Coordinates of C-alpha atoms in Angstrom, one line a residue:
M1 CA -35.0 22.1 -45.0
T2 CA -37.3 18.6 -45.4
K3 CA -36.5 15.9 -42.5
R4 CA -35.2 12.9 -44.4
A5 CA -35.9 9.1 -43.1
L6 CA -34.5 6.6 -44.7
I7 CA -36.5 3.0 -44.7
S8 CA -35.0 0.2 -45.6
V9 CA -36.2 -3.2 -44.3
S10 CA -36.6 -7.3 -44.9
D11 CA -39.0 -7.3 -42.6
K12 CA -42.1 -5.4 -44.1
S13 CA -44.8 -5.5 -41.0
G14 CA -46.2 -2.1 -40.5
V15 CA -43.8 -0.6 -42.4
L16 CA -46.5 0.7 -45.7
E17 CA -48.3 2.7 -42.1
F18 CA -45.2 4.2 -40.9
A19 CA -44.0 5.5 -44.1
K20 CA -47.3 6.9 -44.5
E21 CA -47.4 8.4 -41.3
L22 CA -44.2 10.3 -41.8
E23 CA -44.6 11.1 -44.8
A24 CA -48.0 13.3 -43.5
L25 CA -45.5 14.8 -40.3
G26 CA -43.8 15.8 -43.3
Y27 CA -40.6 13.8 -43.9
E28 CA -38.7 13.2 -47.5
I29 CA -39.1 8.9 -47.5
L30 CA -35.1 7.5 -49.1
S31 CA -35.7 4.0 -49.7
T32 CA -33.8 1.1 -51.7
G33 CA -35.1 -2.3 -53.4
G34 CA -38.0 -4.1 -52.8
T35 CA -38.9 -1.9 -49.5
K36 CA -39.0 1.3 -52.5
K37 CA -41.2 -1.0 -54.6
H38 CA -43.3 -1.8 -51.6
L39 CA -44.4 1.5 -50.5
Q40 CA -44.3 2.7 -54.0
E41 CA -46.9 0.8 -55.5
N42 CA -49.1 1.4 -52.3
G43 CA -48.6 5.1 -52.7
V44 CA -46.1 6.4 -50.3
A45 CA -43.6 9.0 -52.8
V46 CA -40.4 7.5 -52.1
T47 CA -36.9 9.0 -53.1
A48 CA -34.3 6.5 -54.3
V49 CA -31.2 5.9 -52.5
D50 CA -29.1 6.5 -56.0
Q51 CA -31.0 9.6 -56.6
V52 CA -30.0 10.6 -53.8
T53 CA -26.0 9.3 -54.3
N54 CA -25.7 9.9 -58.0
F55 CA -24.7 5.8 -58.2
P56 CA -26.3 3.1 -59.0
E57 CA -26.8 0.2 -56.7
I58 CA -24.0 -2.6 -58.4
L59 CA -23.1 -5.8 -57.5
G60 CA -26.2 -7.0 -57.8
G61 CA -27.4 -4.8 -54.7
R62 CA -24.3 -5.5 -52.5
V63 CA -23.7 -1.6 -52.5
K64 CA -26.1 0.6 -52.6
T65 CA -26.1 2.8 -49.7
L66 CA -22.1 2.8 -48.8
N67 CA -21.8 6.0 -49.9
P68 CA -20.4 9.0 -48.0
L69 CA -23.6 11.1 -48.8
I70 CA -26.0 9.0 -47.3
H71 CA -23.2 8.2 -43.6
G72 CA -22.6 11.8 -44.3
G73 CA -26.4 12.2 -43.2
L74 CA -26.2 9.3 -40.1
L75 CA -23.4 10.5 -38.6
A76 CA -23.1 14.4 -38.6
K77 CA -23.3 16.2 -35.9
H78 CA -26.0 18.8 -35.7
D79 CA -25.2 21.4 -33.9
D80 CA -21.0 21.1 -35.0
P81 CA -20.2 24.6 -37.4
E82 CA -17.1 22.3 -38.7
H83 CA -19.6 19.4 -39.4
Q84 CA -22.4 21.7 -40.8
A85 CA -19.9 23.7 -43.2
Q86 CA -18.4 19.9 -44.3
M87 CA -22.1 19.3 -45.1
A88 CA -23.2 22.0 -47.0
E89 CA -19.6 22.1 -49.3
H90 CA -20.2 18.4 -50.5
G91 CA -24.4 18.8 -50.7
I92 CA -24.8 16.3 -47.5
Q93 CA -28.3 16.4 -46.5
P94 CA -28.7 15.4 -42.6
I95 CA -31.1 11.7 -42.2
E96 CA -32.9 12.5 -39.0
I97 CA -34.7 8.7 -38.9
V98 CA -33.1 5.5 -40.4
C99 CA -35.7 2.2 -40.2
V100 CA -33.8 -1.1 -41.2
N101 CA -33.9 -4.5 -40.5
L102 CA -31.3 -7.0 -41.9
Y103 CA -31.6 -9.9 -44.7
P104 CA -32.6 -12.9 -42.9
F105 CA -29.1 -14.2 -42.4
V106 CA -30.5 -16.7 -39.1
E107 CA -33.9 -17.6 -41.3
T108 CA -31.5 -18.8 -44.3
I109 CA -29.2 -20.5 -42.0
S110 CA -32.4 -22.7 -40.3
K111 CA -33.5 -24.2 -43.8
P112 CA -32.1 -28.2 -44.1
N113 CA -29.8 -28.2 -46.5
V114 CA -28.3 -24.5 -46.8
T115 CA -25.3 -24.0 -48.1
I116 CA -22.4 -21.8 -47.7
V117 CA -23.1 -19.7 -51.1
D118 CA -26.9 -19.3 -49.7
A119 CA -25.7 -18.2 -46.2
I120 CA -23.1 -15.6 -47.5
E121 CA -24.9 -14.1 -49.6
N122 CA -27.6 -13.5 -46.8
I123 CA -24.8 -11.5 -45.0
D124 CA -26.1 -8.1 -44.7
I125 CA -23.2 -5.5 -44.6
G126 CA -25.2 -1.8 -45.9
G127 CA -27.8 -2.6 -42.9
P128 CA -25.6 -3.0 -40.1
T129 CA -23.6 -0.2 -40.9
M130 CA -26.8 2.1 -41.6
L131 CA -27.9 1.0 -37.9
R132 CA -24.4 1.7 -36.4
S133 CA -24.0 5.0 -37.9
A134 CA -27.5 6.1 -37.0
A135 CA -26.6 4.4 -33.5
K136 CA -23.8 6.4 -32.8
N137 CA -25.3 9.6 -33.7
Q138 CA -28.7 8.7 -31.8
K139 CA -27.9 12.5 -29.7
Y140 CA -29.7 13.7 -33.3
V141 CA -30.8 10.6 -35.1
T142 CA -33.8 8.4 -34.4
V143 CA -33.4 4.8 -35.5
I144 CA -35.6 1.6 -35.2
V145 CA -34.5 -1.8 -35.8
D146 CA -37.4 -3.1 -34.2
S147 CA -41.3 -2.6 -35.6
N148 CA -42.8 -2.8 -32.2
D149 CA -40.9 0.4 -31.9
Y150 CA -42.7 2.3 -34.6
A151 CA -45.7 3.1 -32.6
I152 CA -43.0 4.8 -29.7
V153 CA -41.5 7.0 -32.1
L154 CA -44.7 8.3 -34.3
A155 CA -46.4 9.3 -30.7
E156 CA -43.5 11.4 -29.7
L157 CA -42.6 13.1 -33.1
K158 CA -46.8 14.0 -33.3
A159 CA -46.7 15.0 -30.0
E160 CA -43.6 16.8 -29.8
G161 CA -42.2 16.9 -33.5
Q162 CA -39.5 15.3 -32.2
T163 CA -38.2 11.8 -30.4
T164 CA -36.7 12.3 -26.4
L165 CA -33.0 12.1 -26.0
E166 CA -33.7 9.0 -24.0
T167 CA -35.9 7.1 -26.7
R168 CA -32.8 8.1 -29.6
R169 CA -30.5 6.2 -26.0
R170 CA -32.9 3.3 -26.3
L171 CA -33.4 2.8 -29.5
G172 CA -29.7 3.0 -30.3
A173 CA -28.5 0.7 -27.4
K174 CA -30.9 -1.7 -29.0
V175 CA -29.3 -1.8 -32.5
F176 CA -25.8 -2.4 -30.5
R177 CA -27.4 -5.6 -29.4
H178 CA -29.0 -6.6 -32.6
T179 CA -26.1 -5.8 -34.6
A180 CA -24.1 -7.6 -32.1
A181 CA -26.6 -10.6 -32.1
Y182 CA -26.6 -10.7 -35.9
D183 CA -22.4 -10.8 -36.0
S184 CA -22.3 -13.7 -33.1
Y185 CA -25.1 -15.9 -35.8
I186 CA -23.0 -14.8 -38.5
S187 CA -19.5 -15.6 -36.7
N188 CA -20.7 -19.1 -34.7
Y189 CA -21.6 -20.9 -37.7
L190 CA -19.0 -19.9 -40.0
T191 CA -16.6 -21.2 -36.6
E192 CA -18.6 -24.4 -37.0
Y193 CA -18.6 -25.1 -40.6
T194 CA -14.6 -24.2 -40.5
G195 CA -14.4 -27.0 -38.2
E196 CA -13.0 -24.8 -34.9
E197 CA -14.2 -26.1 -31.8
F198 CA -12.8 -23.4 -29.3
P199 CA -12.2 -20.3 -30.7
E200 CA -9.8 -17.6 -29.8
Q201 CA -13.0 -15.4 -28.9
M202 CA -16.7 -16.7 -28.3
T203 CA -20.0 -14.3 -28.4
L204 CA -23.0 -16.3 -27.4
T205 CA -27.0 -14.8 -28.1
Y206 CA -29.5 -16.0 -26.6
E207 CA -33.3 -14.1 -26.2
L208 CA -35.3 -12.9 -23.8
K209 CA -37.9 -15.9 -23.5
Q210 CA -40.3 -14.8 -20.6
P211 CA -39.0 -12.8 -17.3
L212 CA -39.5 -15.0 -14.1
R213 CA -40.9 -14.4 -11.1
Y214 CA -37.2 -14.7 -9.2
G215 CA -34.7 -16.8 -9.0
E216 CA -33.7 -19.6 -6.7
N217 CA -35.0 -17.4 -4.0
P218 CA -37.7 -15.1 -3.7
H219 CA -35.1 -12.5 -3.2
Q220 CA -33.2 -12.8 -6.0
K221 CA -34.4 -11.2 -9.3
A222 CA -34.2 -13.6 -13.0
A223 CA -35.3 -14.3 -16.3
F224 CA -35.3 -17.3 -18.8
Y225 CA -33.2 -17.0 -21.8
Q226 CA -33.4 -19.1 -24.9
K227 CA -30.8 -20.0 -27.2
H228 CA -32.1 -19.0 -31.2
L229 CA -30.6 -22.4 -32.8
G230 CA -30.8 -24.3 -29.8
S231 CA -31.9 -28.4 -29.9
D232 CA -35.6 -28.1 -29.9
F233 CA -34.8 -31.1 -27.2
S234 CA -34.9 -28.6 -24.5
I235 CA -36.7 -27.2 -22.1
A236 CA -36.1 -23.7 -23.9
S237 CA -38.3 -25.7 -26.8
A238 CA -40.9 -27.3 -25.0
E239 CA -44.7 -26.3 -25.5
Q240 CA -46.5 -25.5 -22.0
L241 CA -50.3 -26.9 -22.3
H242 CA -51.1 -26.4 -18.8
G243 CA -50.3 -24.8 -15.4
K244 CA -48.8 -21.3 -14.2
E245 CA -45.2 -20.4 -15.5
L246 CA -42.3 -21.9 -14.8
S247 CA -40.5 -21.0 -12.3
Y248 CA -36.1 -20.6 -12.0
N249 CA -35.8 -23.8 -9.8
N250 CA -39.3 -25.8 -11.8
I251 CA -36.3 -24.8 -15.6
Q252 CA -33.2 -26.1 -13.1
D253 CA -35.2 -29.3 -12.4
A254 CA -36.6 -29.9 -15.6
N255 CA -33.6 -29.4 -17.6
A256 CA -32.4 -32.4 -15.1
A257 CA -35.0 -34.7 -16.0
L258 CA -34.6 -34.4 -19.7
Q259 CA -31.4 -35.0 -19.2
I260 CA -31.6 -38.4 -17.9
I261 CA -34.4 -39.3 -20.1
K262 CA -32.9 -39.1 -23.5
E263 CA -30.3 -42.5 -22.0
F264 CA -33.2 -44.5 -22.5
D265 CA -34.8 -46.0 -26.0
A266 CA -37.2 -47.9 -23.8
P267 CA -40.3 -47.1 -22.5
A268 CA -39.2 -44.9 -19.2
A269 CA -40.1 -42.3 -16.6
V270 CA -37.6 -40.2 -14.8
A271 CA -38.6 -38.6 -10.9
V272 CA -35.9 -35.3 -10.4
K273 CA -35.4 -33.2 -7.2
H274 CA -33.4 -30.3 -6.5
M275 CA -31.6 -31.2 -10.0
N276 CA -30.9 -35.2 -8.7
P277 CA -32.7 -38.5 -9.9
C278 CA -35.0 -39.9 -7.3
G279 CA -36.4 -42.8 -9.3
V280 CA -36.4 -44.2 -13.1
G281 CA -38.0 -46.7 -14.3
T282 CA -38.1 -48.5 -17.3
A283 CA -40.9 -51.1 -18.4
E284 CA -42.8 -52.2 -21.9
T285 CA -45.3 -49.3 -21.3
I286 CA -45.0 -45.7 -20.1
S287 CA -47.6 -46.8 -17.5
E288 CA -45.5 -49.8 -15.7
A289 CA -42.2 -47.9 -16.1
F290 CA -43.9 -44.4 -14.4
A291 CA -45.3 -47.1 -11.5
K292 CA -41.5 -48.2 -11.0
A293 CA -40.2 -44.9 -10.9
Y294 CA -42.6 -43.8 -8.4
E295 CA -41.8 -47.3 -6.1
A296 CA -38.3 -46.1 -6.2
D297 CA -38.6 -43.6 -3.9
S298 CA -42.2 -42.6 -2.9
T299 CA -41.3 -40.1 -0.3
S300 CA -39.0 -38.0 -2.5
I301 CA -41.5 -38.1 -5.5
F302 CA -43.3 -35.5 -3.9
G303 CA -43.7 -32.1 -4.9
G304 CA -41.1 -33.6 -8.3
I305 CA -40.6 -32.8 -12.2
I306 CA -41.7 -35.6 -14.3
A307 CA -40.1 -36.7 -17.7
L308 CA -41.7 -39.5 -20.1
N309 CA -40.4 -40.6 -23.5
R310 CA -43.9 -42.2 -24.7
E311 CA -47.2 -40.2 -25.0
V312 CA -49.5 -39.9 -22.0
D313 CA -52.4 -42.2 -21.5
L314 CA -55.3 -42.0 -19.4
A315 CA -54.0 -44.9 -17.2
T316 CA -50.3 -43.2 -16.6
A317 CA -52.1 -39.8 -16.3
E318 CA -54.9 -41.7 -13.5
Q319 CA -51.1 -42.5 -11.5
L320 CA -50.3 -39.0 -12.2
A321 CA -53.3 -37.0 -11.1
G322 CA -52.8 -38.7 -7.6
I323 CA -49.8 -37.4 -7.0
F324 CA -48.3 -33.8 -6.3
L325 CA -45.9 -33.0 -9.1
E326 CA -44.7 -29.8 -10.2
I327 CA -44.0 -30.8 -13.9
I328 CA -45.1 -33.6 -16.1
I329 CA -43.1 -33.4 -19.6
A330 CA -43.7 -35.9 -22.4
P331 CA -43.4 -35.7 -26.3
A332 CA -47.3 -35.9 -26.2
F333 CA -50.8 -36.5 -24.0
T334 CA -53.7 -38.0 -24.7
A335 CA -56.9 -36.1 -25.4
E336 CA -58.1 -38.0 -22.5
A337 CA -54.6 -38.1 -20.8
L338 CA -54.7 -34.2 -21.0
E339 CA -58.6 -33.5 -19.9
K340 CA -57.4 -35.5 -16.6
L341 CA -54.3 -33.8 -15.8
S342 CA -55.9 -30.6 -16.4
A343 CA -58.0 -30.6 -13.7
K344 CA -55.3 -30.3 -11.0
K345 CA -54.7 -26.2 -11.2
N346 CA -50.5 -26.0 -10.7
I347 CA -49.2 -28.8 -12.4
R348 CA -47.0 -27.9 -15.6
L349 CA -48.4 -29.9 -18.5
L350 CA -45.1 -29.6 -21.1
T351 CA -44.4 -31.3 -24.7
I352 CA -40.8 -31.6 -26.5
S353 CA -39.9 -32.9 -29.3
F354 CA -38.1 -36.3 -28.7
A355 CA -37.1 -36.5 -32.4
Q356 CA -33.1 -35.7 -30.8
E357 CA -32.1 -34.6 -34.7
K358 CA -30.2 -31.8 -33.1
R359 CA -28.6 -31.2 -29.9
D360 CA -26.6 -28.1 -28.4
A361 CA -22.4 -28.8 -29.0
F362 CA -21.7 -27.7 -26.0
N363 CA -22.5 -27.3 -22.3
I364 CA -22.0 -23.8 -21.2
V365 CA -22.0 -22.8 -17.1
S366 CA -21.2 -19.8 -15.6
V367 CA -19.0 -18.1 -13.1
E368 CA -18.1 -15.2 -11.1
G369 CA -16.0 -13.4 -13.8
G370 CA -16.2 -16.3 -17.2
L371 CA -17.8 -19.3 -18.6
L372 CA -17.0 -22.8 -18.4
V373 CA -17.0 -24.2 -22.2
Q374 CA -17.2 -28.7 -22.3
E375 CA -18.5 -31.4 -24.3
P376 CA -22.0 -32.8 -22.8
D377 CA -21.3 -36.5 -21.6
R378 CA -22.8 -38.6 -23.7
F379 CA -20.2 -41.2 -23.3
G380 CA -21.8 -44.4 -23.1
L381 CA -21.0 -47.9 -22.0
K382 CA -21.1 -49.5 -25.8
D383 CA -17.8 -46.2 -26.1
G384 CA -15.4 -47.9 -23.5
E385 CA -13.0 -50.2 -22.5
V386 CA -15.6 -52.5 -20.5
K387 CA -14.1 -55.4 -18.8
V388 CA -15.2 -57.7 -15.8
V389 CA -12.5 -57.3 -13.1
T390 CA -13.6 -60.4 -10.9
D391 CA -13.6 -63.7 -11.0
R392 CA -17.1 -64.1 -11.6
E393 CA -19.0 -63.1 -15.1
P394 CA -21.9 -60.6 -14.3
T395 CA -25.2 -62.5 -15.3
E396 CA -27.7 -61.5 -17.7
E397 CA -30.2 -59.3 -15.1
E398 CA -26.6 -58.1 -13.1
W399 CA -25.8 -57.1 -17.1
A400 CA -29.3 -55.3 -17.5
A401 CA -29.3 -53.4 -13.8
M402 CA -25.7 -52.2 -14.2
K403 CA -26.3 -50.9 -17.4
L404 CA -29.5 -49.1 -15.9
G405 CA -27.5 -48.0 -13.0
W406 CA -24.6 -46.3 -15.1
S407 CA -26.9 -44.7 -17.1
V408 CA -28.2 -42.8 -14.2
V409 CA -25.4 -42.5 -12.5
K410 CA -24.0 -39.5 -14.7
H411 CA -26.9 -37.6 -14.0
V412 CA -26.1 -37.4 -10.3
K413 CA -24.4 -34.9 -8.2
S414 CA -21.2 -36.2 -7.5
N415 CA -19.8 -38.4 -5.6
A416 CA -22.7 -40.6 -7.0
I417 CA -23.4 -43.6 -6.6
V418 CA -26.8 -45.6 -7.6
V419 CA -28.6 -48.7 -6.6
T420 CA -30.2 -50.5 -9.1
D421 CA -32.1 -53.9 -10.5
D422 CA -32.8 -53.9 -13.9
K423 CA -36.0 -52.7 -14.6
M424 CA -35.3 -49.3 -11.8
T425 CA -33.7 -47.6 -9.3
L426 CA -33.5 -48.4 -5.6
G427 CA -31.6 -46.0 -3.7
V428 CA -29.6 -42.9 -4.9
G429 CA -26.9 -41.1 -3.2
A430 CA -25.9 -37.5 -4.3
G431 CA -23.4 -34.6 -3.8
Q432 CA -22.0 -36.5 -0.2
M433 CA -17.6 -35.4 0.3
N434 CA -16.7 -39.3 0.5
R435 CA -18.0 -42.1 -1.8
V436 CA -18.8 -44.1 0.6
G437 CA -21.3 -41.7 2.8
S438 CA -22.8 -41.6 -0.8
A439 CA -23.0 -45.4 -1.2
K440 CA -24.6 -45.6 2.5
I441 CA -27.3 -43.8 1.5
A442 CA -28.1 -45.3 -1.6
L443 CA -27.9 -48.8 0.0
E444 CA -29.7 -47.3 3.0
Q445 CA -32.5 -46.0 0.7
A446 CA -32.6 -49.3 -1.1
G447 CA -33.4 -51.3 1.9
E448 CA -34.2 -55.2 1.8
K449 CA -34.3 -54.4 -2.0
A450 CA -30.5 -53.7 -2.0
K451 CA -30.0 -57.7 -2.2
G452 CA -28.8 -59.3 -5.6
A453 CA -29.1 -55.3 -7.2
A454 CA -26.6 -54.0 -8.9
L455 CA -24.7 -50.7 -7.3
A456 CA -23.3 -47.8 -10.3
S457 CA -20.8 -45.6 -9.3
D458 CA -20.0 -42.3 -10.8
A459 CA -15.7 -43.0 -10.0
F460 CA -13.5 -45.1 -9.0
F461 CA -13.5 -46.7 -5.2
P462 CA -9.8 -45.3 -3.5
M463 CA -10.2 -48.1 -1.2
N464 CA -12.4 -51.1 -0.4
D465 CA -14.5 -49.6 1.6
T466 CA -17.2 -48.8 -0.7
V467 CA -17.3 -52.5 -2.1
E468 CA -17.7 -53.9 1.7
T469 CA -20.0 -51.7 2.5
A470 CA -22.1 -53.0 -0.8
A471 CA -21.5 -56.9 0.5
K472 CA -23.3 -56.4 3.4
A473 CA -26.2 -55.1 2.0
G474 CA -26.6 -57.5 -0.4
I475 CA -25.5 -56.4 -3.5
T476 CA -23.6 -58.9 -5.6
A477 CA -22.9 -56.5 -9.0
I478 CA -20.7 -53.5 -9.6
I479 CA -19.8 -51.1 -12.0
Q480 CA -17.5 -48.5 -11.4
T481 CA -14.3 -46.5 -13.4
G482 CA -11.5 -48.0 -12.0
G483 CA -8.1 -46.9 -12.7
S484 CA -7.3 -46.4 -8.4
I485 CA -3.8 -47.2 -7.4
K486 CA -5.9 -49.6 -4.9
D487 CA -8.2 -51.3 -7.6
Q488 CA -6.7 -54.2 -6.7
D489 CA -7.7 -54.1 -3.4
S490 CA -11.6 -53.3 -4.4
I491 CA -11.6 -56.8 -6.6
D492 CA -10.1 -58.4 -4.0
K493 CA -13.2 -57.3 -2.0
A494 CA -15.1 -58.3 -4.5
N495 CA -14.2 -61.8 -4.4
E496 CA -14.1 -62.6 -1.1
Y497 CA -18.0 -61.8 -1.5
G498 CA -18.4 -63.4 -4.7
I499 CA -19.5 -60.2 -6.5
T500 CA -19.0 -59.5 -9.8
M501 CA -17.5 -56.0 -11.1
V502 CA -17.1 -54.0 -14.1
F503 CA -14.5 -51.5 -14.7
T504 CA -16.0 -48.9 -17.9
G505 CA -12.1 -47.2 -18.0
V506 CA -13.7 -43.5 -17.5
R507 CA -15.5 -41.4 -14.5
H508 CA -19.0 -40.0 -14.8
F509 CA -18.4 -36.6 -12.2
K510 CA -21.2 -34.0 -12.3
H511 CA -20.8 -31.0 -10.0

């Protein structure tokens, strides 16, 4: 009996050559719709599926392969006498090869202004059904969903007359990954469309962007996966212009830098080490902004990650080139800046769209055995109930310094304290087990610059010792969340030292 291959693809790259090779190997080609027309027009003999089923395509092509004469041929066990008898009784012939890819649902919903009608019309039903039938019967059937596998299948058919069971198992597993991803795109789109925030089940799909040399440490294997329909304003969507490939820790740090730079509209520069900011500067020009970020902590910036929210010009590049840096992220580099920085062999230069038209709806963190899902912390001062709780009102410069500190402290590991003036960070205290400990670190780093500066805290003061420590260092303005049962102690202490203090009503813990 002639062997059969069923081919029906949306992506026709390489399919003509594949079909011709199968035809030369003696396979009868079954096909439908556009694939059938494409193959016939290019000289391949094709049997239409409706000739096999004796039933026409109906409902505008929605039903064409959903038929026992097709699925019986896909699901029958070739070495089961009962299956073979039933196939003979009902005139069903086996199908040994299935080559199918699916309606372009993801491409459809990626288009601007796509309608729900267009989206639903591009949900494939027959294709996934054939793929799953063939993949379930992988002991006997070779199923192909990726054109990159055509060559492997043809090589084995030519060498042995059939594919190996190992290959069929591998291709079958690939099919179930593919259909699972396809269904997740559909379910996530419809879930978002219907407004479900936390559905009873969550299925996530990420695509391999690149294997990594190792993880946090050289003995840990790692890879980088990208959300297909995720934000363009992300490290996963960055274009690398120069330098060796990113490491696991590079990606983590670069992501941290990007989250901070999102906070600023004015020219800004952010330096990050180990996912904490070590220097943030704002100014009239990007060159001046970076100079302030560097001045904020010229020691910790060594080997750091830099994010800038303006095109890097030659003046900025000359400053950057004088420091050992791992990564520079910016919306663009001038030709002169790129030439200057590319002279440094190992530095990575990344460009990212700063359009911010689309941001991911949730932050997702893995824990052993589960996931934590939350909205991103996009709360700003304009969203809160900001109030001055001390006798003295802030000056204009103190307001600017507190706003800068509040924008940065939300990105520092808790407990977090940030000391700033109106243009740059002066000291950062991160990750301490008590708040006054973080304050002491930040104030020690700021040194004499703490005099007249502002202090930002990511949460309330449980007692007045942080205010006392800040006052003795010369801090004149404090911004914190408020909400402690001992708030009044801190207010009284601030008034004692003439410090102006602002409550925001919302904390910014970051773990």
